[in-house]
Short mmCIF file of C-alpha atoms in Angstrom, two decimals:
data_model
loop_
_atom_site.label_atom_id
_atom_site.label_comp_id
_atom_site.label_asym_id
_atom_site.label_seq_id
_atom_site.Cartn_x
_atom_site.Cartn_y
_atom_site.Cartn_z
CA LYS A 21 -4.19 -4.71 9.61
CA ALA A 22 -3.44 -7.69 7.40
CA PHE A 23 -4.31 -6.97 3.79
CA ASN A 24 -4.36 -9.88 1.35
CA GLY A 25 -5.06 -7.85 -1.76
CA PHE A 26 -3.10 -6.65 -4.73
CA VAL A 27 -1.42 -3.25 -4.73
CA GLY A 28 -0.60 -1.61 -8.03
CA VAL A 29 2.55 0.49 -7.79
CA LEU A 30 3.52 3.03 -10.46
CA TYR A 31 7.00 4.53 -10.25
CA ALA A 32 9.66 5.67 -12.72
CA GLY A 33 7.36 4.77 -15.62
CA ASN A 34 6.92 1.17 -14.41
CA TYR A 35 3.70 -0.39 -13.16
CA LYS A 36 3.83 -3.51 -11.00
CA LEU A 37 1.00 -5.50 -9.43
CA LEU A 38 2.30 -6.61 -6.03
CA ASN A 39 0.99 -8.51 -3.00
CA GLY A 40 -0.26 -6.30 -0.19
CA ILE A 41 0.68 -7.07 3.40
CA GLU A 42 -0.88 -4.43 5.62
CA LEU A 43 -3.25 -1.52 5.15
CA GLY A 44 -3.90 1.36 7.52
CA GLU A 45 -5.20 4.92 7.42
CA GLY A 46 -1.69 6.24 6.91
CA GLY A 47 -0.32 3.86 4.33
CA VAL A 48 0.11 0.41 2.85
CA SER A 49 2.89 -2.17 2.75
CA PHE A 50 3.63 -4.72 0.05
CA ILE A 51 6.19 -7.23 -1.21
CA SER A 52 8.36 -6.43 -4.23
CA GLU A 53 10.99 -8.36 -6.19
CA GLU A 54 12.90 -5.13 -6.65
CA LYS A 55 13.93 -2.40 -4.27
CA ILE A 56 12.35 1.03 -4.41
CA GLU A 57 14.47 3.63 -2.63
CA ILE A 58 13.18 5.26 0.54
CA GLY A 59 11.87 8.73 -0.29
CA THR A 60 10.61 7.71 -3.75
CA THR A 61 7.13 8.99 -4.60
CA VAL A 62 4.89 6.32 -6.14
CA ILE A 63 1.23 6.00 -7.08
CA VAL A 64 -0.47 3.11 -5.28
CA THR A 65 -3.79 1.61 -6.35
CA PHE A 66 -5.76 -0.96 -4.40
CA HIS A 67 -9.27 -2.12 -3.66
CA ILE A 68 -10.58 -1.98 -0.12
CA PRO A 69 -12.51 -5.23 0.42
CA ASN A 70 -16.23 -4.43 0.11
CA GLY A 71 -15.27 -0.82 -0.61
CA SER A 72 -13.71 1.54 -3.11
CA TYR A 73 -10.93 1.26 -5.62
CA ILE A 74 -8.36 3.85 -4.53
CA SER A 75 -5.42 5.48 -6.30
CA LEU A 76 -3.13 7.72 -4.23
CA PRO A 77 0.32 9.26 -4.27
CA ALA A 78 2.54 7.79 -1.56
CA GLU A 79 6.13 7.98 -0.39
CA ILE A 80 8.23 4.90 0.32
CA ARG A 81 9.17 5.17 4.00
CA TYR A 82 10.26 1.63 4.90
CA SER A 83 12.35 -1.03 3.17
CA HIS A 84 13.40 -4.39 4.55
CA ILE A 85 14.86 -7.47 2.85
CA ALA A 86 12.84 -10.60 3.68
CA LYS A 87 14.42 -14.01 4.21
CA ASP A 88 13.46 -14.99 0.65
CA GLY A 89 15.36 -12.02 -0.81
CA ARG A 90 12.29 -10.01 -1.74
CA TYR A 91 11.67 -6.52 -0.37
CA ILE A 92 9.01 -5.57 2.13
CA LEU A 93 8.18 -1.95 1.39
CA GLY A 94 5.96 0.42 3.33
CA CYS A 95 4.63 3.72 2.11
CA LEU A 96 2.86 6.74 3.58
CA PHE A 97 -0.15 8.18 1.76
CA LEU A 98 0.56 11.77 0.73
CA ASP A 99 -2.89 13.05 -0.19
CA ILE A 100 -5.81 10.97 1.05
CA LYS A 101 -9.42 12.09 1.05
CA PHE A 102 -11.39 11.91 4.27
CA GLU A 103 -13.86 9.43 2.70
CA HIS A 104 -11.03 7.03 1.84
CA LYS A 105 -9.56 7.34 5.33
CA ARG A 106 -12.96 6.49 6.77
CA GLU A 107 -13.29 3.42 4.52
CA ILE A 108 -9.83 2.19 5.47
CA ARG A 109 -10.62 2.80 9.16
CA SER A 110 -13.79 0.69 8.79
CA PHE A 111 -11.81 -2.10 7.09
CA VAL A 112 -9.19 -2.06 9.86
CA SER A 113 -11.83 -2.04 12.61
CA PHE A 114 -13.79 -4.86 11.01
CA ARG A 115 -10.67 -7.05 10.78
CA ASN A 116 -9.80 -6.73 14.51
#
């Protein structure tokens, strides 16, 4: 579902605070000024509205260039605890 929060992304020794687009049990998508190659493992951090602050390893699985030249990137969570999945599921259900 739509996610208007910030997503911290750590990769290759760089940390960027980016705008989130969508959040689901399996992953998160965000907008970036620079491309991150598909298959790259990153650490994503974000706050679930009215919930926890989460930090997880994820793999970039989707990359698309937007009309404004920025990148829309999607990643798959690699190791997510059941409690975090449940919180994300509640967030997604509440937003429907």
